[in-house]
mmCIF file of C-alpha atoms in Angstrom:
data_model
loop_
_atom_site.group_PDB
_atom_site.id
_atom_site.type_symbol
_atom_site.label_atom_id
_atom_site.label_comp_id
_atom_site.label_asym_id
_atom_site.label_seq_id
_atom_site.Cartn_x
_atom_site.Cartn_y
_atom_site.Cartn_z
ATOM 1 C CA UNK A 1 -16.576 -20.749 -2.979
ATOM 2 C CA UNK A 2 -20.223 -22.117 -2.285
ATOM 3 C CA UNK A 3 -19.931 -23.175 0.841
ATOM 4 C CA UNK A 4 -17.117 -20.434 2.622
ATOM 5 C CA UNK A 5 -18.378 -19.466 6.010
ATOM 6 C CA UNK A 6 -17.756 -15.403 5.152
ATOM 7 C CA UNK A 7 -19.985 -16.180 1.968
ATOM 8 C CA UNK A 8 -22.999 -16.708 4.726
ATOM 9 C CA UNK A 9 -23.423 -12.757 5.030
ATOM 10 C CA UNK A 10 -24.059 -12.474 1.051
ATOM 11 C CA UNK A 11 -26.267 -15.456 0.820
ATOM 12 C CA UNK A 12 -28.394 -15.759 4.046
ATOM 13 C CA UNK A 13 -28.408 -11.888 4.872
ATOM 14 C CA UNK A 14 -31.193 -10.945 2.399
ATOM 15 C CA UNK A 15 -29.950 -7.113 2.423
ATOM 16 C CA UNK A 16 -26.323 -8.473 0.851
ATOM 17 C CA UNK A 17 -28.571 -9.665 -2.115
ATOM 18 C CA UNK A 18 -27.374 -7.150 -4.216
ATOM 19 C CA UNK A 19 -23.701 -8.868 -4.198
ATOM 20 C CA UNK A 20 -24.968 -12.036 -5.524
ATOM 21 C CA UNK A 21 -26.835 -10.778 -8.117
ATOM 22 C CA UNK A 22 -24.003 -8.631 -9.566
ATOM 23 C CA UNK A 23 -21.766 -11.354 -9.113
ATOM 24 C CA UNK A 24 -24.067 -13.539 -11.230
ATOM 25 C CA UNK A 25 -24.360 -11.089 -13.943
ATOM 26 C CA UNK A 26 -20.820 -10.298 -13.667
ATOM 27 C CA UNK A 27 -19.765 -13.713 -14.684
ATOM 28 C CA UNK A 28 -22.263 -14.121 -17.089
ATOM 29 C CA UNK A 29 -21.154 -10.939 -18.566
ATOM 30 C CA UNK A 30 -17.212 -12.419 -18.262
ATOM 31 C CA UNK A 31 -18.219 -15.882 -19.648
ATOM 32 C CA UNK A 32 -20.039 -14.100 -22.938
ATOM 33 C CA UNK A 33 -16.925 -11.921 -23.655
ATOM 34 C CA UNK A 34 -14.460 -15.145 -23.213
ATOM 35 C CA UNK A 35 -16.388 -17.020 -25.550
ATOM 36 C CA UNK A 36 -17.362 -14.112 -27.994
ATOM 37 C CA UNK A 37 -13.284 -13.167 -28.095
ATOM 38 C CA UNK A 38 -12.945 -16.987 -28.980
ATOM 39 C CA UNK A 39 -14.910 -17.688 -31.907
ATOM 40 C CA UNK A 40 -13.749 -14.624 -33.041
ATOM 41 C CA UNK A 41 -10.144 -14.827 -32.754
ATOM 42 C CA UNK A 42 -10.680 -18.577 -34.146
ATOM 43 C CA UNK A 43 -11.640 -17.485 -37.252
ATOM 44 C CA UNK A 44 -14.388 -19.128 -38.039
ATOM 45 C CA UNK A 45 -17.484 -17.492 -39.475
ATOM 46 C CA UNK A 46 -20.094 -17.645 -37.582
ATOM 47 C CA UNK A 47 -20.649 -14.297 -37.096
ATOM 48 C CA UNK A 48 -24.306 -14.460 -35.865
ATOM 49 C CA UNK A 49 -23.466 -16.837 -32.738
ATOM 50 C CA UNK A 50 -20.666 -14.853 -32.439
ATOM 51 C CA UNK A 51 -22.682 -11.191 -31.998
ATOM 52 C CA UNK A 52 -24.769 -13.483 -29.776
ATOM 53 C CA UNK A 53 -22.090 -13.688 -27.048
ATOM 54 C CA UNK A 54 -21.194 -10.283 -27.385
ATOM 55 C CA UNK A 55 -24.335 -9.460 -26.467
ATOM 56 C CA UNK A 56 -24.791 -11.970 -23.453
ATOM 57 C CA UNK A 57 -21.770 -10.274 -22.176
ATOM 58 C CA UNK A 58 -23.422 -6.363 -22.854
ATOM 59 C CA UNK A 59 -26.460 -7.532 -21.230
ATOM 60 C CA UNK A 60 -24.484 -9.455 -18.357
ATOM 61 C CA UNK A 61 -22.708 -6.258 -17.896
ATOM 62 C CA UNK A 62 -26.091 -3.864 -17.903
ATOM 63 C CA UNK A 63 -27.765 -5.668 -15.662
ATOM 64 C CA UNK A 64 -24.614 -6.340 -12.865
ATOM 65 C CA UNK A 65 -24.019 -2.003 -13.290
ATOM 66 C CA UNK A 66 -27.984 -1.951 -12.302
ATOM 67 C CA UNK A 67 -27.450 -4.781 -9.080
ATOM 68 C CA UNK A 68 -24.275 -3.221 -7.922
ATOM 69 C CA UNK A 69 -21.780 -0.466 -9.384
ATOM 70 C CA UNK A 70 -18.912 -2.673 -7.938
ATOM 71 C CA UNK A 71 -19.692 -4.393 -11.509
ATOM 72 C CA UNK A 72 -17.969 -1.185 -13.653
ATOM 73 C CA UNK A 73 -14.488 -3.262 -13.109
ATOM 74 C CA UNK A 74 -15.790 -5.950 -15.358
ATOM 75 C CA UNK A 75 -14.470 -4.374 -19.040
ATOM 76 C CA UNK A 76 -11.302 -4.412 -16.803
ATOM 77 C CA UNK A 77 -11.430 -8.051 -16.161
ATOM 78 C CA UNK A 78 -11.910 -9.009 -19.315
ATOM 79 C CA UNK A 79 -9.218 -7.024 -20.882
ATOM 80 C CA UNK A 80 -7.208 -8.753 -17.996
ATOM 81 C CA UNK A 81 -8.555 -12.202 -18.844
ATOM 82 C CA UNK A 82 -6.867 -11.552 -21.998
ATOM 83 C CA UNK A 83 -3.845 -10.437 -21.228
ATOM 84 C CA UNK A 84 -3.646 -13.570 -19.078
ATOM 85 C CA UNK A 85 -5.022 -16.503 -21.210
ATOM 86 C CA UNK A 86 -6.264 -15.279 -24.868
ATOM 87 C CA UNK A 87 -3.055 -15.763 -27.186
ATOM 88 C CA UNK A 88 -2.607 -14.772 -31.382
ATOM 89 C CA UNK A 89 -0.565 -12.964 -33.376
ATOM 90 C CA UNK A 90 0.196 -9.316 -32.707
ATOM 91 C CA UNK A 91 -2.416 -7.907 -35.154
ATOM 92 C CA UNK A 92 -5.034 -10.279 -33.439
ATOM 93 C CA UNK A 93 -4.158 -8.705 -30.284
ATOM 94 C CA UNK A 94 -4.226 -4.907 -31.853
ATOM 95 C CA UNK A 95 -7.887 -6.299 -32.987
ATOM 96 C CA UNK A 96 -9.196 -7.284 -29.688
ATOM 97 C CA UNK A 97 -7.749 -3.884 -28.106
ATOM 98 C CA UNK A 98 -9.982 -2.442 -31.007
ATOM 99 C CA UNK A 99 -12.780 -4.075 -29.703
ATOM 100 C CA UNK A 100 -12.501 -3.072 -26.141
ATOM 101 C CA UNK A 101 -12.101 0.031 -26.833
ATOM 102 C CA UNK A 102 -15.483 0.490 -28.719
ATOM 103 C CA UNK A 103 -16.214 -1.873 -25.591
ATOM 104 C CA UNK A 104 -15.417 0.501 -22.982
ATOM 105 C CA UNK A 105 -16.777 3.516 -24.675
ATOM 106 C CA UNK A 106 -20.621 1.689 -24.368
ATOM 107 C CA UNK A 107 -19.758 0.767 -21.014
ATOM 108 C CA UNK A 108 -19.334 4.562 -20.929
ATOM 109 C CA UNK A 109 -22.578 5.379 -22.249
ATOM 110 C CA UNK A 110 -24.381 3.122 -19.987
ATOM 111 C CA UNK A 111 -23.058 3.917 -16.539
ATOM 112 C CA UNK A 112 -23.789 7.532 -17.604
ATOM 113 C CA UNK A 113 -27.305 6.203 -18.396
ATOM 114 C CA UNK A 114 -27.848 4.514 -14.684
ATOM 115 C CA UNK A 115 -26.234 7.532 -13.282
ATOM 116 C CA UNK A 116 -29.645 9.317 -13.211
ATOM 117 C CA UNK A 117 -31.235 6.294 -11.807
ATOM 118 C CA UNK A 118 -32.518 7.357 -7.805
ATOM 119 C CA UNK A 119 -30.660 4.834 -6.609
ATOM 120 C CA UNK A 120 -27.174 5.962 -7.890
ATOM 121 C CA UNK A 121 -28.629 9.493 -7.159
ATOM 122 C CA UNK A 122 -28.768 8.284 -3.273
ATOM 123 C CA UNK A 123 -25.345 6.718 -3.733
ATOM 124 C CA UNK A 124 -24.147 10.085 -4.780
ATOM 125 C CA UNK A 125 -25.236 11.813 -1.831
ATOM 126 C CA UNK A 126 -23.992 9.275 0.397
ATOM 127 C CA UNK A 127 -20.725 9.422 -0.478
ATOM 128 C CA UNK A 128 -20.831 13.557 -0.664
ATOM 129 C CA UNK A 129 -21.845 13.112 3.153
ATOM 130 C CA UNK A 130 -19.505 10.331 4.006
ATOM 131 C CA UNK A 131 -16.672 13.040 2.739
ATOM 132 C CA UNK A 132 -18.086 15.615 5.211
ATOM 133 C CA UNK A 133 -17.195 13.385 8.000
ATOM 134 C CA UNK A 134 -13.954 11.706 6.911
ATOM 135 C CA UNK A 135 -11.850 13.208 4.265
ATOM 136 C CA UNK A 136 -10.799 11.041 1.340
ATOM 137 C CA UNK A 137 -7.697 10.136 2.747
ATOM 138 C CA UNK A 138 -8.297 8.851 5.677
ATOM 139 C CA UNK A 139 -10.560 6.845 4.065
ATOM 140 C CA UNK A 140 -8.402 5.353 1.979
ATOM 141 C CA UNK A 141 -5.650 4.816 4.541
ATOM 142 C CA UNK A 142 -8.350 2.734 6.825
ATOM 143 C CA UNK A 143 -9.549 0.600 4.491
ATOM 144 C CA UNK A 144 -5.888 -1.410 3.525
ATOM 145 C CA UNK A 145 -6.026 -2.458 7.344
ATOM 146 C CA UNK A 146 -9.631 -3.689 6.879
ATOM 147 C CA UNK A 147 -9.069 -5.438 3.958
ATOM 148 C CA UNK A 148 -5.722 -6.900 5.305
ATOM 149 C CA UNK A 149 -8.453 -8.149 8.569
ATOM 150 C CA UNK A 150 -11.236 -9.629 6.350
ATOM 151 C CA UNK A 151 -8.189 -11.166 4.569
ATOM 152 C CA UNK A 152 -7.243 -12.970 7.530
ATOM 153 C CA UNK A 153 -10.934 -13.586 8.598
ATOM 154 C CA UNK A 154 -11.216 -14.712 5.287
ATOM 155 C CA UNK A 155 -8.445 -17.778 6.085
ATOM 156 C CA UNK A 156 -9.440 -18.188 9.470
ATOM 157 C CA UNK A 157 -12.882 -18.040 9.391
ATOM 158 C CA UNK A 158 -13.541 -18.001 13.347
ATOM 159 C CA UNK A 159 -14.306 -14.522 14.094
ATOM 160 C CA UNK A 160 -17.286 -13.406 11.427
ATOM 161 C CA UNK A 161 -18.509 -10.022 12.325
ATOM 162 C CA UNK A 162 -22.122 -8.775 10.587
ATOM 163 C CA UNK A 163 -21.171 -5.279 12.314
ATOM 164 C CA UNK A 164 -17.233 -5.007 12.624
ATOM 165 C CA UNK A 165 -16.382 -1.874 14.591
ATOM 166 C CA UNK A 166 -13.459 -0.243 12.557
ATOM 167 C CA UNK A 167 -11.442 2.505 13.537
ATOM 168 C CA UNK A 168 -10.782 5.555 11.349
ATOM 169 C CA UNK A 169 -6.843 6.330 10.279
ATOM 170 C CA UNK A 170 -5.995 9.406 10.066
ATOM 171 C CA UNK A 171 -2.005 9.356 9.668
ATOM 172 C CA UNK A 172 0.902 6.686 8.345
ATOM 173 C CA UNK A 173 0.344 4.416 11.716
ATOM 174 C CA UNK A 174 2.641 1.228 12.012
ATOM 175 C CA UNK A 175 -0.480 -1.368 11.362
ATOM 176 C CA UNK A 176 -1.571 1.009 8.210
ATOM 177 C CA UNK A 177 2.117 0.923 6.662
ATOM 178 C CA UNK A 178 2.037 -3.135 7.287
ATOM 179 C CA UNK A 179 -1.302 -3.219 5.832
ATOM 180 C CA UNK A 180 -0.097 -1.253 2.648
ATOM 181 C CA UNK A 181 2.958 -3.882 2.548
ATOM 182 C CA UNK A 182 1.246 -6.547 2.880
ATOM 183 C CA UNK A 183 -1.255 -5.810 -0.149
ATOM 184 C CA UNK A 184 1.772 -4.479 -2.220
ATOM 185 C CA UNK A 185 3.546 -7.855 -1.475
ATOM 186 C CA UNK A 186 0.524 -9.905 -3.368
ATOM 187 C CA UNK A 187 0.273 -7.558 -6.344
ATOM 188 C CA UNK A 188 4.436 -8.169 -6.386
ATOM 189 C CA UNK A 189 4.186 -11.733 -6.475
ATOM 190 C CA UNK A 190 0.922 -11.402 -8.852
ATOM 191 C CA UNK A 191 3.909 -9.210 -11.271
ATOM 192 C CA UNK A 192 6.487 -12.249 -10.400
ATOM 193 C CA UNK A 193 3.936 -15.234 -11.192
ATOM 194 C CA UNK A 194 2.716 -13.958 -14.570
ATOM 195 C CA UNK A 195 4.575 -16.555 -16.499
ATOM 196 C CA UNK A 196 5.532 -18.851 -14.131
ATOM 197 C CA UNK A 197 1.783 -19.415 -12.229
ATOM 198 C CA UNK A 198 -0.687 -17.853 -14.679
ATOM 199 C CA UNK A 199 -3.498 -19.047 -13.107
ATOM 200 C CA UNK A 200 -2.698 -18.253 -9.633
ATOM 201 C CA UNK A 201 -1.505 -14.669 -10.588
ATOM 202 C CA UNK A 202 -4.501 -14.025 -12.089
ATOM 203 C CA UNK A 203 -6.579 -14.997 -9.371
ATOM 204 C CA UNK A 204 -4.747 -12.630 -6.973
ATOM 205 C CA UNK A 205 -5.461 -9.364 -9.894
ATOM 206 C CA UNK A 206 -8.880 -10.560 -10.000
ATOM 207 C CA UNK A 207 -9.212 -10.117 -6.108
ATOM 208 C CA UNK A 208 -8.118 -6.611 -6.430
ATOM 209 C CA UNK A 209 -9.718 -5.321 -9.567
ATOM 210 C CA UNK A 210 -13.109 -6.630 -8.413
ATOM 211 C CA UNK A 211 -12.831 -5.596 -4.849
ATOM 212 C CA UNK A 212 -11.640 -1.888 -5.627
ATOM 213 C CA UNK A 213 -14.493 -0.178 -6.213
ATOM 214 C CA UNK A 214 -15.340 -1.516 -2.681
ATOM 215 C CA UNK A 215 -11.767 0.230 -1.216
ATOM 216 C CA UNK A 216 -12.076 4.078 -3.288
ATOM 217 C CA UNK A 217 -15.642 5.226 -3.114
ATOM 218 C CA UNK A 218 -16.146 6.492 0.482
ATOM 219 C CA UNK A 219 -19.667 5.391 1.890
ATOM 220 C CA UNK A 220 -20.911 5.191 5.439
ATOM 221 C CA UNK A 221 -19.627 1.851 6.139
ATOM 222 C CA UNK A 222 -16.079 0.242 5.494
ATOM 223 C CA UNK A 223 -15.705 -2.388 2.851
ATOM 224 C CA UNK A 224 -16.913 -5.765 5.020
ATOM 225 C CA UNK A 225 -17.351 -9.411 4.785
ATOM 226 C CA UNK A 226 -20.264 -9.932 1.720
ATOM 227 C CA UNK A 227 -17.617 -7.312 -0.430
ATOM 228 C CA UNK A 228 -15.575 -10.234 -0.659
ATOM 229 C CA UNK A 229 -17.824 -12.605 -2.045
ATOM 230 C CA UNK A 230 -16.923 -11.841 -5.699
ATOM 231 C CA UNK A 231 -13.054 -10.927 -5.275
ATOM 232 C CA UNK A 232 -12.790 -14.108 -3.139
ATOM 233 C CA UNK A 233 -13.507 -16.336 -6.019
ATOM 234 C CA UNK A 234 -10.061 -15.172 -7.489
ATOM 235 C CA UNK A 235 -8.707 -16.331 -4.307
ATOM 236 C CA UNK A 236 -10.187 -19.907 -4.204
ATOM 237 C CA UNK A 237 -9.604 -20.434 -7.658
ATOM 238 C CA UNK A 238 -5.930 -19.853 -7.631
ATOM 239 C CA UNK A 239 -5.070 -22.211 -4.642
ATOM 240 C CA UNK A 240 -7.134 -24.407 -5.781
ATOM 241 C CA UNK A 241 -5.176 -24.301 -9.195
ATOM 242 C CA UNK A 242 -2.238 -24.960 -6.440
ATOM 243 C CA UNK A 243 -3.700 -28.021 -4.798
ATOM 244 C CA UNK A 244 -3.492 -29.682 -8.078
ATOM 245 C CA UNK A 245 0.226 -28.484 -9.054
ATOM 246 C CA UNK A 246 0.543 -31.182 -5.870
ATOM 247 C CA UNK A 247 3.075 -34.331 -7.163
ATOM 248 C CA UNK A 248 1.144 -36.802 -5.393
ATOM 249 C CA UNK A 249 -2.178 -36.911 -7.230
ATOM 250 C CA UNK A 250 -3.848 -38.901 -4.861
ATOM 251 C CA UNK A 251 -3.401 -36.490 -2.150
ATOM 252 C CA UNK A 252 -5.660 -33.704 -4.424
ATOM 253 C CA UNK A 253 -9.250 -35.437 -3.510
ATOM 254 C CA UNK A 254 -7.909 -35.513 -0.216
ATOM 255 C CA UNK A 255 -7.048 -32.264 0.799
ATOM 256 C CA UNK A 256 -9.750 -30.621 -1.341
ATOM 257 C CA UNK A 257 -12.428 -33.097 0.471
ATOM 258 C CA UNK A 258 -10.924 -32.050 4.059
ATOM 259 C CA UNK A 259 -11.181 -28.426 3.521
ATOM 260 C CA UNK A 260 -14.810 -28.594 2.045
ATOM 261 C CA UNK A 261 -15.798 -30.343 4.997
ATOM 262 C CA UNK A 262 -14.043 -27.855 7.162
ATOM 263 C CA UNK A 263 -15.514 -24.882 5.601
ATOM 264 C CA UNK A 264 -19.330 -26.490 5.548
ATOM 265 C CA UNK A 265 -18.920 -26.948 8.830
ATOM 266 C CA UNK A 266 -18.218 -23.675 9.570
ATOM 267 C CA UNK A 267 -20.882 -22.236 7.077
ATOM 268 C CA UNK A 268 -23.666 -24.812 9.461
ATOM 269 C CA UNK A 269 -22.377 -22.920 12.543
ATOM 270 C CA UNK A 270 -22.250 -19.294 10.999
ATOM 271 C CA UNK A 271 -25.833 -20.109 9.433
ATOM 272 C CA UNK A 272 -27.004 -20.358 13.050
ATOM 273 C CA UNK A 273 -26.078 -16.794 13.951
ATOM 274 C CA UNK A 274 -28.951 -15.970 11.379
ATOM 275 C CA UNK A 275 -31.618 -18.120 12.996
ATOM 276 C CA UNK A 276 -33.273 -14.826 14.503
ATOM 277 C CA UNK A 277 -33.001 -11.054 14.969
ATOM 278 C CA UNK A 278 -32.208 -11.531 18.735
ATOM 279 C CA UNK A 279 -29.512 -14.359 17.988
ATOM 280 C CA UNK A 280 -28.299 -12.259 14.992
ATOM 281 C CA UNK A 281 -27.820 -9.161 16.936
ATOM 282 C CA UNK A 282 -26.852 -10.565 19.939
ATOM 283 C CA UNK A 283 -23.691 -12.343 18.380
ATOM 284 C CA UNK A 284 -22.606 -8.690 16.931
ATOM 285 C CA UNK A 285 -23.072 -6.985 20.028
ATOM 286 C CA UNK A 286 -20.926 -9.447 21.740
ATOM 287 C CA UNK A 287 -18.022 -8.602 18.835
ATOM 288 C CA UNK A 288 -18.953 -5.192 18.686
ATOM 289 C CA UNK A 289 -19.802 -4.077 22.182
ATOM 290 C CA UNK A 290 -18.516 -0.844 21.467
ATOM 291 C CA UNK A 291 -20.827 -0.083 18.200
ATOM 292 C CA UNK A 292 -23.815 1.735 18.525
ATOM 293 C CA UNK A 293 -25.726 0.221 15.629
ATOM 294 C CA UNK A 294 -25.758 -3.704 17.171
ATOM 295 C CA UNK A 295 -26.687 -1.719 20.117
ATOM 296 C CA UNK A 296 -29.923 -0.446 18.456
ATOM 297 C CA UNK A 297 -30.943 -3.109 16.725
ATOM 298 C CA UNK A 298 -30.886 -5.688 19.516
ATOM 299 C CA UNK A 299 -32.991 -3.424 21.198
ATOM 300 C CA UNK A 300 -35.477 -2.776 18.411
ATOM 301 C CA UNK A 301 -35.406 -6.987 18.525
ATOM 302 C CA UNK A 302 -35.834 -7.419 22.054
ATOM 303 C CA UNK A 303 -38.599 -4.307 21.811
ATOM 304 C CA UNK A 304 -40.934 -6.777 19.080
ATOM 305 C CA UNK A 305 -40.676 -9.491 21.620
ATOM 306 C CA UNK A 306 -41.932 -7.131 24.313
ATOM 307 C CA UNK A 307 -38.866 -7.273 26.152
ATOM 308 C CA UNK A 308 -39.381 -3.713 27.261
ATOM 309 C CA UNK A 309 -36.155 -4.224 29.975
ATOM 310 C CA UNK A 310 -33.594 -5.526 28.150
ATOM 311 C CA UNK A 311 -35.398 -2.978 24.941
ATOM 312 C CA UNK A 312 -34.341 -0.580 27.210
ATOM 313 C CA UNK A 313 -30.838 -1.407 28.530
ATOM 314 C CA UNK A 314 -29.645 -1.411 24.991
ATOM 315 C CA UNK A 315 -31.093 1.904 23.860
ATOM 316 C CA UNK A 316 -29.636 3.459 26.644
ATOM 317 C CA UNK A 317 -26.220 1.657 25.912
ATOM 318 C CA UNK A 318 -26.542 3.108 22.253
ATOM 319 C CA UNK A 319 -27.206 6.676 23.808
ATOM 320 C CA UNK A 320 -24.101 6.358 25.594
ATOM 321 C CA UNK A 321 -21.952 5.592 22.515
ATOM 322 C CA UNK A 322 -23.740 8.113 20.737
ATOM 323 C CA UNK A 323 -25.888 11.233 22.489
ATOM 324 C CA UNK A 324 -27.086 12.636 19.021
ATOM 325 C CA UNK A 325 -28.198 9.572 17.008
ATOM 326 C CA UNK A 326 -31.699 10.639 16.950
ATOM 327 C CA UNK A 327 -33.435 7.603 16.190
ATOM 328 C CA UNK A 328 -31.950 5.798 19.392
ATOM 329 C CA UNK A 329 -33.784 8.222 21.445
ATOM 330 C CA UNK A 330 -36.552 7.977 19.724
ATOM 331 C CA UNK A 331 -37.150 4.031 20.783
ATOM 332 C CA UNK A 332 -36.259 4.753 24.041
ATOM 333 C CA UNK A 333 -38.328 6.949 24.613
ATOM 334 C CA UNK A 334 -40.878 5.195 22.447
ATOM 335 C CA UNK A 335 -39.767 1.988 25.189
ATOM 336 C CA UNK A 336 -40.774 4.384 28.045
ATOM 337 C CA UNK A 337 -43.828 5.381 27.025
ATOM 338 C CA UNK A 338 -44.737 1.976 26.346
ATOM 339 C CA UNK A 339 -44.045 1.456 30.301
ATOM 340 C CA UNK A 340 -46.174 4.227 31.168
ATOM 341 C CA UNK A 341 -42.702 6.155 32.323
ATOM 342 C CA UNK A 342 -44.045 9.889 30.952
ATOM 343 C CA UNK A 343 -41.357 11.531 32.683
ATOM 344 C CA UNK A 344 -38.541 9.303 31.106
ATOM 345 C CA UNK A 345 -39.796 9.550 27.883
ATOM 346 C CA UNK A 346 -40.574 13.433 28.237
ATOM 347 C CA UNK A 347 -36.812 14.085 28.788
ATOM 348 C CA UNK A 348 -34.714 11.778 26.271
ATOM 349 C CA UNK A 349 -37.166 13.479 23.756
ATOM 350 C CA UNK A 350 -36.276 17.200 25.350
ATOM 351 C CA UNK A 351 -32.319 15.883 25.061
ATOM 352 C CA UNK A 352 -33.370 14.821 21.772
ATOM 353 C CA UNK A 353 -33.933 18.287 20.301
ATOM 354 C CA UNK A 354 -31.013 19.622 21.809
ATOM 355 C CA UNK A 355 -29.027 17.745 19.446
#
């Protein structure tokens, strides 16, 4: 989990920051509610340490819904968690259910709470105009064949993207309705291993309940690489729970010790990308040649370096993709003034306000 190459976009990408702290809160929250549930169901009094952990996991839970509000699966997980690992008699069970009720009603309260915060204001209003460019539907019929790509990037980790260039789906396509199998497949054998591989099926639920905030609430971008860095832990966890079902013991260190070195390798290499805007941005215009926003941000790079040519070239590449985005004009024509080309700059400005 720590040292996954797709993890480098949460970590070393400071504006991903919010994922890690919700994920750390998120847990926290998680590991308070396993441990309060314990000592409770266990019976013993010791109600004070006890209340203690129920609070670690309200407070866990408060402060991941004010990083992220990916966190508002986390009552879900628990309940989960439960359902999974937590055993007792029937009217121990009817207790806990009790609980998360009362539970899920504070959770309640408090995402109603941070809803008047500005910054789930903003979110608000971002999804409103996200829905005024793509309806609902074909939102949710493009992101099963994104997930189903990071999934694979996710196993294969040679083609990381900071700026993937996904396609909307409007209609049943052939790769959308293998997408939607493919996903429906792991929640079947999630259903099928229940008994049989508890830990592993729980692992693959976890991926999904944590990720699918990420999938339903339309936003400007598609759910990408950092959005995995909390669902993936499901992932790891269960085949690592697999690697040591293996029959020959000695061959556990082994194959665990080969893929960590693998995957640090990989996570050196991807680290690299990050070693400057112009390297950055240069790597996801070479995967994204097509995407206007790698466009305009190598530019905006190359324009702080005083590259005023190549600042140039890759304005006038995003204006291509995209006539109306404003802002690209305005740092090409900002680039032409800056090379004393009046003219130039006088007319992207003039097709500016036309749009």
């Amino acid at each position: 989990f720590t040292i996954h190459p797709m993890q480098t976009e949460t970590v070393t990408y400071i504006s991903a920051r919010s994922n890690v702290m919700m994920a750390f809160f998120y847990l926290a929250g998680l590991i308070g509610a396993i441990r309060g549930l314990s000592l409770w169901q266990s019976g013993e009094k010791k109600i004070i340490k006890t209340a203690a952990w129920f609070v670690v996991a309200l407070l866990g839970y408060l402060a991941a819904l004010a990083s992220k509000e990916a966190a508002i699966t986390l009552p879900v997980a628990v309940i989960i968690y439960d359902l999974y690992f937590l055993q007792g008699t029937k009217q121990q069970r009817q207790g806990r259910f009790l609980l998360y009720a009362i539970l899920f009603a504070l959770a309640a309260g408090i995402f109603g709470l941070l809803m008047l915060h500005p910054r789930y204001l903003r979110l608000f209003h971002n999804m409103l105009d996200t829905l005024a460019v793509r309806s609902l539907g074909a939102h949710i019929l493009t992101q099963p064949v994104i997930l189903v790509t990071l999934l694979g990037r996710f196993f294969c980790p040679f083609y990381l993207n900071i700026d993937s260039d996904y396609q909307l789906i409007s209609g049943l396509e052939y790769y959308a309705v293998f997408a939607l199998f493919i996903l429906f497949s792991l929640l079947a054998l999630a259903i099928y291993l229940f008994r049989r591989l508890p830990v592993l099926s729980f692992g693959i639920v976890w991926f999904f309940v944590t990720l699918l905030p990420h999938i339903v609430l339309p936003r400007t971008d598609f759910i990408n690489e950092r959005h995995l860095y909390l669902p993936s832990a499901g992932i790891l966890m269960g085949l690592t729970y697999l690697v040591f079902q293996l029959r020959w013991k000695w061959m556990v260190p082994l194959v665990l010790g080969t893929i960590s070195l693998l995957l640090g390798i990989g996570t050196i290499q991807r680290n690299a990308v990050y070693a400057d805007e112009l390297t950055f941005w240069t790597n996801a215009v070479n995967k994204s040649p097509n995407k206007v926003r790698p466009h305009n941000n190598l530019g905006y790079a190359y324009l702080k370096q005083g590259d005023l040519d190549r600042a140039a070239s890759e304005f006038e590449r995003a204006l291509e993709l995209d006539p109306g985005f404003t802002k690209i004009s305005l740092n090409l024509g900002y680039v032409y003034l800056l090379r004393r080309d009046v003219g130039k700059a006088r007319e992207v400005y003039l097709k500016a306000l036309r749009y």
